[in-house]
Short mmCIF file of C-alpha atoms in Angstrom, two decimals:
data_model
loop_
_atom_site.label_atom_id
_atom_site.label_comp_id
_atom_site.label_asym_id
_atom_site.label_seq_id
_atom_site.Cartn_x
_atom_site.Cartn_y
_atom_site.Cartn_z
CA UNK A 1 0.07 -0.09 -0.09
CA UNK A 2 2.88 2.39 0.62
CA UNK A 3 4.58 1.62 -2.35
CA UNK A 4 1.54 2.38 -4.37
CA UNK A 5 0.60 5.68 -2.72
CA UNK A 6 4.56 6.95 -3.11
CA UNK A 7 3.87 6.03 -7.24
CA UNK A 8 0.69 7.37 -7.70
CA UNK A 9 3.49 10.65 -6.20
CA UNK A 10 5.58 10.41 -8.28
CA UNK A 11 3.57 9.90 -10.57
CA UNK A 12 1.55 13.19 -10.14
CA UNK A 13 4.96 15.21 -10.01
CA UNK A 14 6.03 13.97 -13.22
CA UNK A 15 2.70 15.12 -14.65
CA UNK A 16 3.31 18.88 -13.26
CA UNK A 17 6.99 18.35 -14.71
CA UNK A 18 5.41 17.89 -18.24
CA UNK A 19 3.23 20.58 -17.89
CA UNK A 20 5.85 23.15 -17.54
CA UNK A 21 7.24 21.86 -20.35
CA UNK A 22 5.25 20.53 -23.12
CA UNK A 23 7.43 20.91 -25.96
CA UNK A 24 10.47 19.25 -23.88
CA UNK A 25 7.73 15.94 -23.14
CA UNK A 26 6.83 15.95 -26.96
CA UNK A 27 10.67 15.43 -27.54
CA UNK A 28 10.99 13.08 -25.06
CA UNK A 29 8.01 11.00 -25.59
CA UNK A 30 7.77 11.08 -29.60
CA UNK A 31 11.47 11.85 -30.86
CA UNK A 32 10.34 11.38 -34.24
CA UNK A 33 8.45 14.66 -33.90
CA UNK A 34 10.65 17.58 -34.50
CA UNK A 35 10.17 20.53 -32.11
CA UNK A 36 11.75 23.42 -32.58
CA UNK A 37 12.47 26.57 -30.59
CA UNK A 38 12.36 30.19 -30.47
CA UNK A 39 15.34 31.66 -32.79
CA UNK A 40 15.73 28.66 -34.95
CA UNK A 41 15.43 29.35 -38.14
CA UNK A 42 12.44 26.32 -39.02
CA UNK A 43 10.18 28.43 -36.08
CA UNK A 44 10.34 32.33 -37.07
CA UNK A 45 9.42 30.92 -40.46
CA UNK A 46 6.65 28.99 -39.42
CA UNK A 47 5.42 31.00 -36.88
CA UNK A 48 5.63 34.27 -39.11
CA UNK A 49 3.87 32.78 -42.22
CA UNK A 50 0.69 33.90 -41.79
CA UNK A 51 -1.58 36.20 -43.80
CA UNK A 52 -2.34 38.78 -41.16
CA UNK A 53 0.63 40.25 -38.98
CA UNK A 54 -1.63 39.56 -36.00
CA UNK A 55 -1.36 36.52 -35.91
CA UNK A 56 2.74 35.90 -36.64
CA UNK A 57 2.80 38.54 -33.69
CA UNK A 58 2.75 36.10 -31.43
CA UNK A 59 4.66 33.75 -29.80
CA UNK A 60 4.23 29.54 -29.35
CA UNK A 61 6.76 28.32 -26.80
CA UNK A 62 7.43 25.52 -29.79
CA UNK A 63 6.80 24.82 -32.97
CA UNK A 64 6.28 20.60 -33.76
CA UNK A 65 6.19 19.36 -37.20
CA UNK A 66 4.34 16.16 -36.98
CA UNK A 67 5.41 13.51 -40.10
CA UNK A 68 2.87 10.83 -39.40
CA UNK A 69 -1.20 10.42 -37.59
CA UNK A 70 0.81 8.56 -35.36
CA UNK A 71 2.85 11.37 -34.30
CA UNK A 72 -0.34 13.69 -33.73
CA UNK A 73 -1.14 11.17 -31.78
CA UNK A 74 1.55 11.16 -29.70
CA UNK A 75 1.32 14.92 -29.48
CA UNK A 76 -1.79 15.16 -28.16
CA UNK A 77 -1.77 12.40 -25.54
CA UNK A 78 0.69 14.92 -23.92
CA UNK A 79 -0.98 17.96 -24.67
CA UNK A 80 -4.39 15.76 -23.02
CA UNK A 81 -2.18 15.03 -19.87
CA UNK A 82 -3.46 15.25 -16.74
CA UNK A 83 -2.97 19.04 -15.31
CA UNK A 84 -1.74 20.76 -18.62
CA UNK A 85 -3.38 23.50 -19.41
CA UNK A 86 -0.81 24.59 -22.19
CA UNK A 87 -2.94 26.54 -25.21
CA UNK A 88 -2.37 24.82 -28.66
CA UNK A 89 -3.11 25.72 -32.47
CA UNK A 90 -2.85 23.62 -35.34
CA UNK A 91 -1.68 25.86 -38.67
CA UNK A 92 -2.42 24.45 -42.09
CA UNK A 93 -1.53 27.32 -44.53
CA UNK A 94 -2.15 30.46 -42.33
CA UNK A 95 -4.42 32.11 -44.16
CA UNK A 96 -7.93 32.45 -41.28
CA UNK A 97 -6.46 35.46 -39.91
CA UNK A 98 -8.35 35.69 -36.26
CA UNK A 99 -6.26 35.51 -33.72
CA UNK A 100 -5.41 32.07 -31.88
CA UNK A 101 -7.48 29.97 -34.76
CA UNK A 102 -4.18 28.88 -35.96
CA UNK A 103 -1.93 30.93 -34.17
CA UNK A 104 -1.16 30.60 -30.21
CA UNK A 105 1.07 32.60 -27.87
CA UNK A 106 2.81 30.68 -25.01
CA UNK A 107 1.74 27.34 -26.48
CA UNK A 108 2.94 24.60 -29.02
CA UNK A 109 2.03 25.17 -32.45
CA UNK A 110 1.37 22.22 -34.40
CA UNK A 111 2.63 22.79 -37.68
CA UNK A 112 0.71 20.15 -40.16
CA UNK A 113 3.04 21.26 -43.26
CA UNK A 114 4.99 17.77 -43.35
CA UNK A 115 2.09 16.38 -44.05
CA UNK A 116 2.58 16.59 -47.57
CA UNK A 117 1.82 14.27 -50.17
CA UNK A 118 -0.55 14.32 -52.91
CA UNK A 119 -0.95 10.58 -54.38
CA UNK A 120 -2.88 10.36 -56.97
CA UNK A 121 -4.55 7.30 -58.66
CA UNK A 122 -4.19 7.78 -62.00
CA UNK A 123 -6.94 5.42 -63.24
CA UNK A 124 -9.68 6.58 -61.15
CA UNK A 125 -9.13 10.48 -60.03
CA UNK A 126 -8.62 9.93 -56.56
CA UNK A 127 -5.95 11.96 -55.06
CA UNK A 128 -4.93 11.78 -50.82
CA UNK A 129 -4.14 14.93 -50.01
CA UNK A 130 -1.97 16.12 -47.36
CA UNK A 131 -3.75 19.20 -44.53
CA UNK A 132 -0.16 20.95 -44.73
CA UNK A 133 -0.56 22.37 -48.24
CA UNK A 134 -1.61 24.92 -50.18
CA UNK A 135 -3.70 24.73 -52.72
CA UNK A 136 -0.92 25.90 -55.60
CA UNK A 137 1.48 23.31 -54.58
CA UNK A 138 -1.57 21.03 -54.81
CA UNK A 139 -2.64 22.35 -58.11
CA UNK A 140 1.30 21.83 -59.14
CA UNK A 141 1.20 18.40 -58.37
CA UNK A 142 -1.34 17.48 -60.72
CA UNK A 143 -0.35 19.86 -63.98
CA UNK A 144 -0.48 17.74 -66.38
CA UNK A 145 -2.28 14.40 -65.44
CA UNK A 146 -5.48 15.07 -66.72
CA UNK A 147 -7.16 15.64 -63.23
CA UNK A 148 -7.65 18.39 -60.87
CA UNK A 149 -9.40 18.49 -57.71
CA UNK A 150 -12.26 21.00 -56.29
CA UNK A 151 -9.78 23.77 -54.54
CA UNK A 152 -9.15 26.79 -53.57
CA UNK A 153 -9.07 29.72 -55.34
CA UNK A 154 -6.46 31.68 -54.12
CA UNK A 155 -3.26 29.44 -54.37
CA UNK A 156 -1.58 30.77 -51.08
CA UNK A 157 -4.65 28.99 -48.99
CA UNK A 158 -4.14 26.26 -47.03
CA UNK A 159 -6.08 23.14 -47.80
CA UNK A 160 -6.61 22.22 -44.34
CA UNK A 161 -8.54 24.63 -42.79
CA UNK A 162 -10.35 25.69 -46.26
CA UNK A 163 -11.56 21.62 -46.10
CA UNK A 164 -13.10 21.57 -42.99
CA UNK A 165 -14.97 24.87 -43.61
CA UNK A 166 -16.16 23.55 -46.51
CA UNK A 167 -14.29 25.47 -48.97
CA UNK A 168 -15.62 27.51 -51.89
CA UNK A 169 -14.78 26.87 -55.51
CA UNK A 170 -14.27 28.09 -59.28
CA UNK A 171 -15.39 24.13 -60.02
CA UNK A 172 -18.73 24.24 -57.14
CA UNK A 173 -21.43 25.21 -59.53
CA UNK A 174 -20.44 21.97 -61.08
CA UNK A 175 -19.19 19.75 -57.71
CA UNK A 176 -20.52 21.35 -54.85
CA UNK A 177 -18.23 22.60 -52.05
CA UNK A 178 -14.85 21.46 -52.27
CA UNK A 179 -15.73 19.02 -49.23
CA UNK A 180 -18.37 17.21 -51.51
CA UNK A 181 -16.33 15.20 -53.10
CA UNK A 182 -14.46 14.00 -49.71
CA UNK A 183 -14.11 10.39 -50.38
CA UNK A 184 -12.88 9.78 -46.20
CA UNK A 185 -11.13 11.34 -43.84
CA UNK A 186 -8.17 10.33 -41.91
CA UNK A 187 -8.43 12.33 -38.56
CA UNK A 188 -6.65 11.76 -34.64
CA UNK A 189 -9.17 12.36 -32.31
CA UNK A 190 -8.78 14.59 -28.59
CA UNK A 191 -7.50 11.29 -27.26
CA UNK A 192 -5.03 10.27 -29.64
CA UNK A 193 -7.22 7.45 -31.64
CA UNK A 194 -6.60 7.54 -35.29
CA UNK A 195 -9.92 7.18 -37.45
CA UNK A 196 -11.23 6.65 -41.22
CA UNK A 197 -14.95 9.01 -41.38
CA UNK A 198 -16.46 7.99 -44.53
CA UNK A 199 -20.31 7.62 -45.79
CA UNK A 200 -20.00 4.21 -44.57
CA UNK A 201 -17.55 4.33 -41.65
CA UNK A 202 -18.42 7.01 -38.74
CA UNK A 203 -21.07 8.77 -41.68
CA UNK A 204 -22.25 11.21 -38.63
CA UNK A 205 -18.54 12.30 -38.07
CA UNK A 206 -17.93 12.72 -42.02
CA UNK A 207 -20.73 14.84 -42.29
CA UNK A 208 -20.23 16.45 -39.89
CA UNK A 209 -16.45 17.46 -40.38
CA UNK A 210 -17.53 19.35 -43.62
CA UNK A 211 -17.97 22.78 -42.31
CA UNK A 212 -17.09 21.49 -38.43
CA UNK A 213 -14.14 22.81 -38.22
CA UNK A 214 -11.77 21.67 -36.01
CA UNK A 215 -13.97 20.25 -33.06
CA UNK A 216 -13.25 16.74 -33.65
CA UNK A 217 -9.26 16.44 -33.66
CA UNK A 218 -6.53 17.17 -35.84
CA UNK A 219 -7.23 16.08 -39.63
CA UNK A 220 -4.19 14.00 -41.53
CA UNK A 221 -5.22 13.27 -44.43
CA UNK A 222 -7.89 13.89 -46.92
CA UNK A 223 -9.06 11.40 -49.65
CA UNK A 224 -11.13 12.71 -52.66
CA UNK A 225 -12.62 12.50 -56.17
CA UNK A 226 -10.26 14.66 -58.54
CA UNK A 227 -12.11 15.11 -61.99
CA UNK A 228 -11.11 15.34 -65.49
CA UNK A 229 -9.39 19.03 -66.62
CA UNK A 230 -7.48 20.09 -69.39
CA UNK A 231 -6.50 23.71 -69.77
CA UNK A 232 -8.95 26.24 -68.18
CA UNK A 233 -9.61 30.14 -69.31
CA UNK A 234 -9.52 32.61 -66.73
CA UNK A 235 -7.78 35.64 -65.88
CA UNK A 236 -8.74 39.40 -64.02
CA UNK A 237 -9.79 42.11 -65.11
CA UNK A 238 -9.75 45.72 -63.03
CA UNK A 239 -12.45 47.66 -63.87
CA UNK A 240 -11.83 51.41 -62.39
CA UNK A 241 -14.85 53.25 -60.48
CA UNK A 242 -16.95 55.74 -62.75
CA UNK A 243 -20.55 57.05 -61.89
CA UNK A 244 -22.24 54.10 -62.86
CA UNK A 245 -19.65 51.60 -62.62
CA UNK A 246 -21.02 50.16 -59.19
CA UNK A 247 -24.36 50.07 -60.51
CA UNK A 248 -23.63 48.16 -63.88
CA UNK A 249 -21.61 45.42 -61.96
CA UNK A 250 -24.51 44.63 -59.49
CA UNK A 251 -26.64 44.39 -62.08
CA UNK A 252 -24.76 41.66 -63.83
CA UNK A 253 -23.30 40.13 -60.70
CA UNK A 254 -27.22 39.28 -59.77
CA UNK A 255 -28.01 38.40 -63.11
CA UNK A 256 -24.93 36.23 -63.03
CA UNK A 257 -26.43 34.31 -60.19
CA UNK A 258 -29.72 34.10 -61.01
CA UNK A 259 -29.62 33.06 -64.55
CA UNK A 260 -26.29 31.68 -65.35
CA UNK A 261 -26.59 27.75 -66.23
CA UNK A 262 -23.02 27.10 -68.07
CA UNK A 263 -21.91 25.51 -64.42
CA UNK A 264 -18.54 25.46 -66.17
CA UNK A 265 -18.52 29.57 -65.16
CA UNK A 266 -17.48 31.64 -62.31
CA UNK A 267 -16.23 34.73 -61.21
CA UNK A 268 -15.63 36.40 -57.77
CA UNK A 269 -16.21 39.89 -57.97
CA UNK A 270 -14.56 41.94 -56.08
CA UNK A 271 -14.96 45.59 -55.08
CA UNK A 272 -11.45 47.82 -53.72
CA UNK A 273 -10.80 50.66 -51.45
CA UNK A 274 -7.60 52.33 -50.61
CA UNK A 275 -7.08 55.21 -48.54
CA UNK A 276 -7.41 58.47 -49.96
CA UNK A 277 -8.87 56.95 -53.29
CA UNK A 278 -6.23 55.56 -54.58
CA UNK A 279 -7.33 52.68 -55.75
CA UNK A 280 -11.21 52.71 -56.71
CA UNK A 281 -12.68 49.85 -58.28
CA UNK A 282 -13.68 46.26 -59.46
CA UNK A 283 -11.12 43.39 -59.38
CA UNK A 284 -13.12 40.43 -61.37
CA UNK A 285 -11.96 37.01 -61.25
CA UNK A 286 -13.46 35.03 -64.15
CA UNK A 287 -13.16 30.90 -64.78
CA UNK A 288 -14.07 28.81 -66.90
CA UNK A 289 -13.23 24.97 -67.10
CA UNK A 290 -12.66 24.57 -70.29
CA UNK A 291 -10.58 26.20 -73.65
CA UNK A 292 -12.56 29.18 -74.15
CA UNK A 293 -15.95 30.21 -72.61
CA UNK A 294 -18.95 30.16 -75.26
CA UNK A 295 -20.04 33.78 -77.08
CA UNK A 296 -21.45 35.53 -74.20
CA UNK A 297 -20.72 33.87 -70.98
CA UNK A 298 -19.45 36.92 -69.29
CA UNK A 299 -20.86 40.14 -71.70
CA UNK A 300 -22.62 41.74 -68.69
CA UNK A 301 -19.19 42.33 -67.03
CA UNK A 302 -16.83 42.95 -70.54
CA UNK A 303 -19.11 44.71 -71.47
CA UNK A 304 -18.52 47.31 -68.92
CA UNK A 305 -15.38 50.02 -69.21
CA UNK A 306 -12.12 48.28 -67.82
CA UNK A 307 -9.02 48.88 -67.84
CA UNK A 308 -6.42 45.89 -67.50
CA UNK A 309 -7.57 42.55 -68.93
CA UNK A 310 -5.23 39.16 -68.12
CA UNK A 311 -7.55 36.43 -69.48
CA UNK A 312 -6.23 34.00 -70.97
CA UNK A 313 -6.37 29.88 -71.93
CA UNK A 314 -4.02 28.24 -69.55
CA UNK A 315 -3.37 26.04 -67.33
CA UNK A 316 -5.54 25.67 -63.99
CA UNK A 317 -2.30 25.35 -61.77
CA UNK A 318 -0.96 28.60 -64.09
CA UNK A 319 -4.03 30.33 -62.74
CA UNK A 320 -4.41 29.66 -59.09
CA UNK A 321 -0.46 30.30 -59.02
CA UNK A 322 -1.22 33.89 -60.70
CA UNK A 323 -4.04 34.69 -58.40
CA UNK A 324 -1.80 34.37 -55.38
CA UNK A 325 -0.59 38.37 -56.78
CA UNK A 326 -3.47 39.48 -54.50
CA UNK A 327 -2.19 38.23 -51.38
CA UNK A 328 -1.37 41.28 -49.13
CA UNK A 329 2.21 40.68 -47.15
CA UNK A 330 2.70 42.76 -44.40
CA UNK A 331 -0.63 43.81 -43.18
CA UNK A 332 -2.59 42.80 -40.38
CA UNK A 333 -6.08 41.45 -42.17
CA UNK A 334 -9.10 40.96 -41.27
CA UNK A 335 -12.12 39.22 -42.84
CA UNK A 336 -15.70 38.31 -42.33
CA UNK A 337 -18.46 37.77 -43.69
CA UNK A 338 -22.72 37.33 -44.28
CA UNK A 339 -24.72 35.52 -46.75
CA UNK A 340 -27.75 37.19 -48.18
CA UNK A 341 -30.86 35.54 -50.30
CA UNK A 342 -31.46 37.24 -54.13
CA UNK A 343 -34.96 38.84 -54.40
CA UNK A 344 -37.68 36.39 -55.57
CA UNK A 345 -39.31 38.46 -57.81
CA UNK A 346 -36.19 39.70 -60.54
CA UNK A 347 -38.45 42.56 -61.24
CA UNK A 348 -39.42 44.11 -58.02
CA UNK A 349 -38.15 46.92 -56.93
CA UNK A 350 -36.19 45.33 -54.13
CA UNK A 351 -34.39 43.33 -56.97
CA UNK A 352 -33.17 46.36 -58.39
CA UNK A 353 -32.16 48.75 -54.97
CA UNK A 354 -31.19 45.61 -52.26
CA UNK A 355 -27.58 44.80 -53.76
CA UNK A 356 -26.94 48.57 -54.16
CA UNK A 357 -28.14 49.35 -50.49
CA UNK A 358 -25.53 46.16 -49.07
CA UNK A 359 -22.50 48.13 -51.20
CA UNK A 360 -23.73 51.30 -50.03
CA UNK A 361 -23.58 50.42 -47.06
CA UNK A 362 -20.43 48.90 -47.11
CA UNK A 363 -18.68 51.76 -48.78
CA UNK A 364 -20.07 53.92 -46.09
CA UNK A 365 -18.01 51.96 -43.27
CA UNK A 366 -15.15 51.93 -45.62
CA UNK A 367 -14.56 55.27 -46.04
CA UNK A 368 -15.38 56.35 -42.66
CA UNK A 369 -11.65 54.05 -41.80
CA UNK A 370 -9.74 55.54 -44.77
CA UNK A 371 -7.73 57.38 -42.66
CA UNK A 372 -6.16 54.45 -41.09
CA UNK A 373 -2.75 53.67 -42.21
CA UNK A 374 -2.16 51.32 -45.01
CA UNK A 375 -5.94 50.88 -45.29
CA UNK A 376 -7.45 48.40 -48.22
CA UNK A 377 -10.98 47.44 -48.14
CA UNK A 378 -12.63 44.87 -50.34
CA UNK A 379 -16.22 42.60 -50.62
CA UNK A 380 -16.88 40.53 -53.06
CA UNK A 381 -20.09 39.06 -54.34
CA UNK A 382 -19.49 35.57 -54.32
CA UNK A 383 -22.26 33.67 -56.51
CA UNK A 384 -24.36 30.83 -54.35
CA UNK A 385 -26.78 29.91 -57.17
CA UNK A 386 -28.93 26.97 -55.89
CA UNK A 387 -27.08 24.69 -58.02
CA UNK A 388 -24.66 24.50 -55.85
CA UNK A 389 -26.55 23.67 -53.22
CA UNK A 390 -28.21 20.73 -54.81
CA UNK A 391 -25.01 19.20 -55.71
CA UNK A 392 -23.94 19.29 -52.19
CA UNK A 393 -26.55 17.27 -51.04
CA UNK A 394 -26.92 15.07 -53.42
CA UNK A 395 -23.82 14.23 -53.33
CA UNK A 396 -23.68 13.39 -49.24
CA UNK A 397 -24.97 15.97 -47.12
CA UNK A 398 -22.97 18.44 -45.00
CA UNK A 399 -23.00 19.91 -41.57
CA UNK A 400 -23.82 24.10 -43.50
CA UNK A 401 -26.79 21.96 -45.20
CA UNK A 402 -27.84 24.80 -47.67
CA UNK A 403 -31.09 24.06 -48.98
CA UNK A 404 -31.68 25.08 -53.12
CA UNK A 405 -35.13 26.72 -52.74
CA UNK A 406 -33.16 30.13 -53.44
CA UNK A 407 -30.18 31.95 -55.06
CA UNK A 408 -27.46 33.27 -52.55
CA UNK A 409 -24.68 35.48 -52.13
CA UNK A 410 -21.93 34.61 -50.43
CA UNK A 411 -20.22 38.21 -48.95
CA UNK A 412 -16.68 38.33 -48.57
CA UNK A 413 -15.12 41.47 -46.37
CA UNK A 414 -12.09 41.96 -46.33
CA UNK A 415 -9.78 44.67 -44.64
CA UNK A 416 -6.36 44.99 -44.57
CA UNK A 417 -4.01 47.80 -42.55
CA UNK A 418 -0.54 48.71 -41.23
CA UNK A 419 -0.13 48.93 -37.70
CA UNK A 420 -1.66 46.69 -34.56
CA UNK A 421 -2.70 49.56 -32.63
CA UNK A 422 -5.57 50.41 -35.10
CA UNK A 423 -7.27 46.91 -34.60
CA UNK A 424 -9.99 46.92 -32.07
CA UNK A 425 -10.61 50.27 -34.57
CA UNK A 426 -10.82 48.26 -37.82
CA UNK A 427 -12.63 45.27 -35.80
CA UNK A 428 -15.31 47.30 -35.03
CA UNK A 429 -15.35 48.68 -38.91
CA UNK A 430 -15.59 45.06 -39.53
CA UNK A 431 -18.83 44.17 -37.34
CA UNK A 432 -20.18 47.55 -38.66
CA UNK A 433 -20.21 46.32 -41.98
CA UNK A 434 -21.33 42.79 -41.95
CA UNK A 435 -23.74 43.86 -39.04
CA UNK A 436 -24.90 46.02 -41.20
CA UNK A 437 -25.90 43.89 -44.15
CA UNK A 438 -27.44 41.34 -41.70
CA UNK A 439 -29.98 44.71 -40.69
CA UNK A 440 -30.37 45.34 -44.37
CA UNK A 441 -31.60 41.56 -44.98
CA UNK A 442 -33.62 41.22 -42.38
CA UNK A 443 -35.79 44.35 -42.73
CA UNK A 444 -36.28 43.47 -46.51
CA UNK A 445 -37.51 39.84 -44.67
CA UNK A 446 -39.48 41.54 -42.05
CA UNK A 447 -40.99 43.72 -45.14
CA UNK A 448 -41.69 40.53 -47.26
CA UNK A 449 -39.58 41.67 -50.15
CA UNK A 450 -37.03 38.99 -49.38
CA UNK A 451 -37.44 35.69 -48.94
CA UNK A 452 -37.55 34.34 -45.78
CA UNK A 453 -34.50 31.58 -46.12
CA UNK A 454 -31.90 30.14 -44.35
CA UNK A 455 -28.41 32.24 -44.56
CA UNK A 456 -25.89 30.00 -42.56
CA UNK A 457 -22.25 31.98 -42.02
CA UNK A 458 -19.47 30.91 -44.47
CA UNK A 459 -16.87 29.92 -41.95
CA UNK A 460 -13.58 30.30 -43.94
CA UNK A 461 -14.70 33.73 -44.25
CA UNK A 462 -15.62 34.46 -41.29
CA UNK A 463 -14.87 37.14 -38.27
CA UNK A 464 -14.30 35.81 -34.97
CA UNK A 465 -17.32 37.44 -33.31
CA UNK A 466 -19.84 36.18 -36.05
CA UNK A 467 -21.82 33.29 -34.00
CA UNK A 468 -21.46 30.60 -37.01
CA UNK A 469 -23.00 27.98 -34.81
CA UNK A 470 -25.60 29.81 -33.74
CA UNK A 471 -26.73 30.56 -37.40
CA UNK A 472 -26.84 26.36 -38.72
CA UNK A 473 -29.99 24.45 -38.54
CA UNK A 474 -30.46 23.52 -34.81
CA UNK A 475 -30.47 19.92 -35.21
CA UNK A 476 -26.78 20.16 -37.50
CA UNK A 477 -25.61 22.11 -34.25
CA UNK A 478 -26.42 19.77 -32.00
CA UNK A 479 -24.90 16.99 -33.64
CA UNK A 480 -21.53 19.04 -33.99
CA UNK A 481 -21.61 19.45 -30.69
CA UNK A 482 -23.15 16.03 -29.48
CA UNK A 483 -20.20 14.42 -31.49
CA UNK A 484 -17.59 16.97 -29.89
CA UNK A 485 -18.08 15.99 -26.57
CA UNK A 486 -18.24 12.43 -27.01
CA UNK A 487 -14.94 12.48 -29.01
CA UNK A 488 -13.54 15.28 -26.71
CA UNK A 489 -15.19 14.50 -22.68
CA UNK A 490 -11.97 16.75 -21.39
CA UNK A 491 -12.58 19.55 -23.73
CA UNK A 492 -9.12 19.63 -24.82
CA UNK A 493 -10.41 20.63 -28.29
CA UNK A 494 -13.35 22.96 -26.93
CA UNK A 495 -11.26 24.76 -24.13
CA UNK A 496 -8.07 25.36 -25.47
CA UNK A 497 -7.74 26.21 -29.33
CA UNK A 498 -9.24 28.71 -30.85
CA UNK A 499 -12.26 28.50 -33.75
CA UNK A 500 -16.16 27.95 -33.43
CA UNK A 501 -17.25 26.03 -30.60
CA UNK A 502 -20.71 24.20 -30.76
#
């Protein structure tokens, strides 16, 4: 009895020591895992490589680089030890600018960059992809194979978080969300168990992973169906803002969302404004999944006076890499979103007034911040026609669970600026921007001018104060909560890392 009591004391003491230096314990119990500390070049590179300097400003206690599911399991077991209270984060591409979502201060940062496989079965087109890749690397790896996956539109976006948020793609009107093409997901649960989730194995977890974020463990690979693809047509066109540019552009966006029947065609129309109006206009990303679009596909846009046009026939990898030009480095970066329905009646007054109201509100908020150092504001109107929802449901469904009753637009709002001291001010501006858009929608629904549609938030574009789970269907939010409680009863992911929690 006395010996047992002494052993228990030693175990408790060891647990306390382990908690004091989680990074050292990871080195001890998982010697195959690289652990890097401050001043090491790998630490510096990984901890600074974020789209937002607000995330790069944080100092993790170490960066750990698992190379296998077993490495991840060992790391999570250390983090889950009794009395370990360290916060942690899991990093893929570093796109998400919400502080402590994929960044951490004084806790281990788990970098997935060594989970970087792209394994293609050239007969079936099934691809196994690691979460540590960015989409340009995936596109480069598949370039010339005749296959392409439904993935990011800007190459520098990471695979990991993008897939867990659903993932909008240039090919979404052909194949749904990026996550709709998932065949299986390899996941390490919070207690270190390695599981495979698919339509046949753990189907509820598989569905919840498509939109459920980082609540259920660490994904170590995605197996997806790719699709035949040769050369594509795409590029960007810049439209300087003139007296009628906004009106013409907003009408073209609405018409494309409502009437386009060519599933191979896609756009991202983005209005841009920099401080003092140095840049004031629209950048539109065009895509056609073929060597050349049929005549008239994008005429409503290209008929608007424009200054530059980079559209051409090229490989998909070439386009995705070229779009990296629009990634802004060296700035604090904020992102937010709203989902809006198109008016049911295209001939109604609301049909001609609704998007201009939204756009005017965004411009008023943005113009109010034009003296902030280095500020750039943008709003992207991402078409989400009912066709995408129809495909997503037909391909197995997901946690987001859009219905195909109405056509929608998923709005992405961005602010970048130079100084950290302006963070609170610009956060307030972001909340004013998406909050005002939400008020316009609710007022239109109350008047009966807008359809009373289900309008969840797109988590890949959401601001940290937005209520992602509160906007889901209650049964889907409950499914996520039930699964998180079952897989993570100690609250490792719920309490000690960022992200939206059910």
